[in-house]
mmCIF file of C-alpha atoms in Angstrom:
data_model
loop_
_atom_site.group_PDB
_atom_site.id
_atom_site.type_symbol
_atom_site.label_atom_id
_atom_site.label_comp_id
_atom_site.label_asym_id
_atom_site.label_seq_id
_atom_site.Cartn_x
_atom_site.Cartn_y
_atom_site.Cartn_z
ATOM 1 C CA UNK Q 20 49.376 -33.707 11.258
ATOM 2 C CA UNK Q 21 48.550 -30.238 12.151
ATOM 3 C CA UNK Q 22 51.990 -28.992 9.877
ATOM 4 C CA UNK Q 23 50.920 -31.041 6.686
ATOM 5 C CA UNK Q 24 48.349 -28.018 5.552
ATOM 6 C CA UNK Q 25 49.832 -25.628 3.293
ATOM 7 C CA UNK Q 26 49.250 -22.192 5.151
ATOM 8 C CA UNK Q 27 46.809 -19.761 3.237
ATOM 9 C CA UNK Q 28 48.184 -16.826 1.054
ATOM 10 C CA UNK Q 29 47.497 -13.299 2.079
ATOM 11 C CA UNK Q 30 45.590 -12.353 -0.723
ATOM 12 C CA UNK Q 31 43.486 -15.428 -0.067
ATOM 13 C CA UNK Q 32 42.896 -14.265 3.409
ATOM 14 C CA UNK Q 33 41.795 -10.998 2.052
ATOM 15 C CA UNK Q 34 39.490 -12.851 -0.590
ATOM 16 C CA UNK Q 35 37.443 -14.357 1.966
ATOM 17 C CA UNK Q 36 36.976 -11.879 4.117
ATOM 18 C CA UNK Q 37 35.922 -9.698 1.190
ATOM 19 C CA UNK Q 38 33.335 -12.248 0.166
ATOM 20 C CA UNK Q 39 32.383 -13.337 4.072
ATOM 21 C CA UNK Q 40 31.743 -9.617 4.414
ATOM 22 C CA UNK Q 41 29.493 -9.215 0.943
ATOM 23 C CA UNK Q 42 27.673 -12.189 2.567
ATOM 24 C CA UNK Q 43 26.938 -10.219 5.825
ATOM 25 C CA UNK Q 44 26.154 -7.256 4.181
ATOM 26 C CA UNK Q 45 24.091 -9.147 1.626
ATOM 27 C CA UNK Q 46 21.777 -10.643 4.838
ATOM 28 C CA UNK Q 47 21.699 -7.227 6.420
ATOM 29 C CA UNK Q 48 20.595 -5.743 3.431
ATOM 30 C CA UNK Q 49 17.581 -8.698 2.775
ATOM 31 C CA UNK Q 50 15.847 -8.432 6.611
ATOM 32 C CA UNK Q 51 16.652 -4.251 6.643
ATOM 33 C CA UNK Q 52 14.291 -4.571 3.211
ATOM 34 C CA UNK Q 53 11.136 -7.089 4.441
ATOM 35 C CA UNK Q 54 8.014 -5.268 4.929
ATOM 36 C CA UNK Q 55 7.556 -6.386 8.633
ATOM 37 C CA UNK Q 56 3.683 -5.167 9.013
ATOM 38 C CA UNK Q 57 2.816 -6.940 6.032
ATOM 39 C CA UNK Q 58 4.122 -10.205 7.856
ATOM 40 C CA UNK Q 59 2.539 -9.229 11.120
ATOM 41 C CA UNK Q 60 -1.001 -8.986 9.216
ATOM 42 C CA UNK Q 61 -0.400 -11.824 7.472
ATOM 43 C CA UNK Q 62 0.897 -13.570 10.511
ATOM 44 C CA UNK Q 63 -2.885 -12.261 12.532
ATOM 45 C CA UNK Q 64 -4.839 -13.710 9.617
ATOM 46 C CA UNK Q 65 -3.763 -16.867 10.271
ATOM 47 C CA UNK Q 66 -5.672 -16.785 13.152
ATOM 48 C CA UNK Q 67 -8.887 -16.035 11.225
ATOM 49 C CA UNK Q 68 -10.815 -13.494 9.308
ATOM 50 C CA UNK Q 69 -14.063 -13.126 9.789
ATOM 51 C CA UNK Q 70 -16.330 -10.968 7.114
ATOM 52 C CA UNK Q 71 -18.620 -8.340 8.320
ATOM 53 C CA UNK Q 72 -20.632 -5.459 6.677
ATOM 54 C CA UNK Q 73 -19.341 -1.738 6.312
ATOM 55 C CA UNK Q 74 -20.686 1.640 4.578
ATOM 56 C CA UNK Q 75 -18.957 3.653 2.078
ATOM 57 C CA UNK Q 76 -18.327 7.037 2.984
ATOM 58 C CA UNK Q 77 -16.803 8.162 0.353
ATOM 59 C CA UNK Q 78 -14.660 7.527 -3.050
ATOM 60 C CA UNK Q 79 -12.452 9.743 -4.418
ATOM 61 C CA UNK Q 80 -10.004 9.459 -7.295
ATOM 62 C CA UNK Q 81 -6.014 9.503 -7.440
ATOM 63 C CA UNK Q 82 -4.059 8.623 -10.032
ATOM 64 C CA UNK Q 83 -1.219 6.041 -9.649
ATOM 65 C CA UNK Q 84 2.492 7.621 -9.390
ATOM 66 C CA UNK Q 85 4.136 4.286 -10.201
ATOM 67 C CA UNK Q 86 1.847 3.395 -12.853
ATOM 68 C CA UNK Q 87 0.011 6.512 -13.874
ATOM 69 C CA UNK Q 88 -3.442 4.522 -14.276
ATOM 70 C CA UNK Q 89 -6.553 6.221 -12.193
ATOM 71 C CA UNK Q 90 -7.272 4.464 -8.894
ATOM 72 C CA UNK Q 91 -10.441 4.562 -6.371
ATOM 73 C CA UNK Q 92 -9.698 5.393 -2.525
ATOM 74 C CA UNK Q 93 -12.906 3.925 -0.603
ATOM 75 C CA UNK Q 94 -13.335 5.342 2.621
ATOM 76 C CA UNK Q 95 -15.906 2.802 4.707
ATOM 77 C CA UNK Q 96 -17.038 2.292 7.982
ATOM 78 C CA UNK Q 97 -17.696 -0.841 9.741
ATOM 79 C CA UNK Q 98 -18.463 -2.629 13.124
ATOM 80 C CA UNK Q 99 -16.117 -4.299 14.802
ATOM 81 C CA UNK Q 100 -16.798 -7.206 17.001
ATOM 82 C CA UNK Q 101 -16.300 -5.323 20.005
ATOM 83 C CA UNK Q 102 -19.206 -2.614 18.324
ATOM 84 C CA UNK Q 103 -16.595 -0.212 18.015
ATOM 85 C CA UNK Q 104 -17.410 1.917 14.705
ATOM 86 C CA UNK Q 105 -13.882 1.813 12.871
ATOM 87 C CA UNK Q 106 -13.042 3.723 9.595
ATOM 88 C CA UNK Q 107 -11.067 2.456 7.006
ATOM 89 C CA UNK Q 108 -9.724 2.917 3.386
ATOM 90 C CA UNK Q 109 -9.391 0.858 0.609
ATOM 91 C CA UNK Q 110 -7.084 1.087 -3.040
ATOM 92 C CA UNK Q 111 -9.093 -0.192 -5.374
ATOM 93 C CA UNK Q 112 -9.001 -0.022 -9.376
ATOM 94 C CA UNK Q 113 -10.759 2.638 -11.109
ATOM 95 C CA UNK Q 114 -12.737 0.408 -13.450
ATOM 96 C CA UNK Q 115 -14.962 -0.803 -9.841
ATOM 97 C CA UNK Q 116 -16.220 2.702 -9.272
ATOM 98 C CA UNK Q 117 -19.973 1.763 -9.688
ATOM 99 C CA UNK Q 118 -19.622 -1.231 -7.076
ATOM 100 C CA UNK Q 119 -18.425 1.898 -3.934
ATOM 101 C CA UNK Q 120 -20.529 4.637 -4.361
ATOM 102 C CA UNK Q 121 -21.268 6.358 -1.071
ATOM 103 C CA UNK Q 122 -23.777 4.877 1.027
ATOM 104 C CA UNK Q 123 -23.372 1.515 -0.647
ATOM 105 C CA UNK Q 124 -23.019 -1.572 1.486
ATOM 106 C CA UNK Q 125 -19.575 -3.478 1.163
ATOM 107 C CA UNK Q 126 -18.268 -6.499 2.467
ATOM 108 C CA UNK Q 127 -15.664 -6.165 4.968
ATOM 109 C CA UNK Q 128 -12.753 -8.858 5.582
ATOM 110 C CA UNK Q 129 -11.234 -8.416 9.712
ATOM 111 C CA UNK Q 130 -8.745 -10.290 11.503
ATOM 112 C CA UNK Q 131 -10.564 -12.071 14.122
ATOM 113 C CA UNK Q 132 -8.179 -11.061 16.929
ATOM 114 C CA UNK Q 133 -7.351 -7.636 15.446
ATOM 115 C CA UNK Q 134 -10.180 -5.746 13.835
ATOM 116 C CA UNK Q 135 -7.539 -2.713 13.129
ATOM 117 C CA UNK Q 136 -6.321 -5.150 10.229
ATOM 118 C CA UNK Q 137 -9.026 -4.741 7.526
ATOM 119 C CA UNK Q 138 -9.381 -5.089 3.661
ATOM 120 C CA UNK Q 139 -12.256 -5.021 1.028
ATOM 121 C CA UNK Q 140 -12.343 -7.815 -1.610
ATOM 122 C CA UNK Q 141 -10.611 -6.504 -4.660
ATOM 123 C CA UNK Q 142 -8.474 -4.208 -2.594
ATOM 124 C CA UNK Q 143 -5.236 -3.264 -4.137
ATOM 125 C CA UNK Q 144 -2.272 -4.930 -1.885
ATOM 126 C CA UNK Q 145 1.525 -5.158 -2.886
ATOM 127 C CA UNK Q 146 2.998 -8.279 -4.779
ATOM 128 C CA UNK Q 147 4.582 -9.733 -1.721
ATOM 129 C CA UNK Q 148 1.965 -9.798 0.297
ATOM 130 C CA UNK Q 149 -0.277 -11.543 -1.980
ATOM 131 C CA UNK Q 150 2.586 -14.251 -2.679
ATOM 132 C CA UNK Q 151 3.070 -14.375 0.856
ATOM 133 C CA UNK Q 152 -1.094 -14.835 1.394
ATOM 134 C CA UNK Q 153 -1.008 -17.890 -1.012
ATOM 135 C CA UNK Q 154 2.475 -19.379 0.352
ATOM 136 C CA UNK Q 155 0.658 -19.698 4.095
ATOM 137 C CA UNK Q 156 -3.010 -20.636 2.726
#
């Protein structure tokens, strides 16, 4: 039974190995490319977040290089669980300026187990992990 196959060309030998190769590359290319913190803080706020109040220290103003629009950079202050004072900053867009004046209180959002990994409602976070926030919720 083993005889009755027809034995593969050499070209079609080269052919797969060409595409079995693309396909590797392909999947190196994909994991080389995720954004593994953004997984690990998504992965911690699974756990829980737990909200907390902070101080701005200061706003300044930057303007985009990808999209050229103005943008807000909040630095704040909060306590952590622990009472550790923490610093932090925050992306935010430019039209929100009157909300983050110095001094002002904001809410801030922690990771229960990992106060380090901090955001302010409204802050600016990439695409993916925004998809990735409502794919786990």
């Amino acid at each position: 039974m083993s005889g009755t196959h027809a034995k593969r060309t050499a070209e079609y030998r080269r052919i797969r190995i060409i595409v079995g190769a693309a396909v590797v590359a392909c999947l190196v290319w994909a994991f080389a490319s995720l954004p593994y913190d953004i997984l690990r803080a998504e992965r911690a706020r699974l756990y829980g977040e737990e909200a907390t109040t902070g101080v701005v220290l200061a706003v300044r103003g930057v303007e985009s290089s990808d999209t050229g629009k103005g943008r807000l950079v909040v630095d704040y202050k909060y306590i952590d669980p622990d009472g550790f004072a923490r610093t932090a900053s925050a992306r935010m867009d430019a039209s929100k300026w009157s909300q983050y004046r110095p001094g002002r209180s904001v809410k801030v959002i922690f990771v229960r187990n990992r106060p380090e990994i901090v955001r302010l409602p409204g802050e600016e976070e990439p695409a993916f992990q925004l998809w990735l926030r409502d794919l786990m919720n």
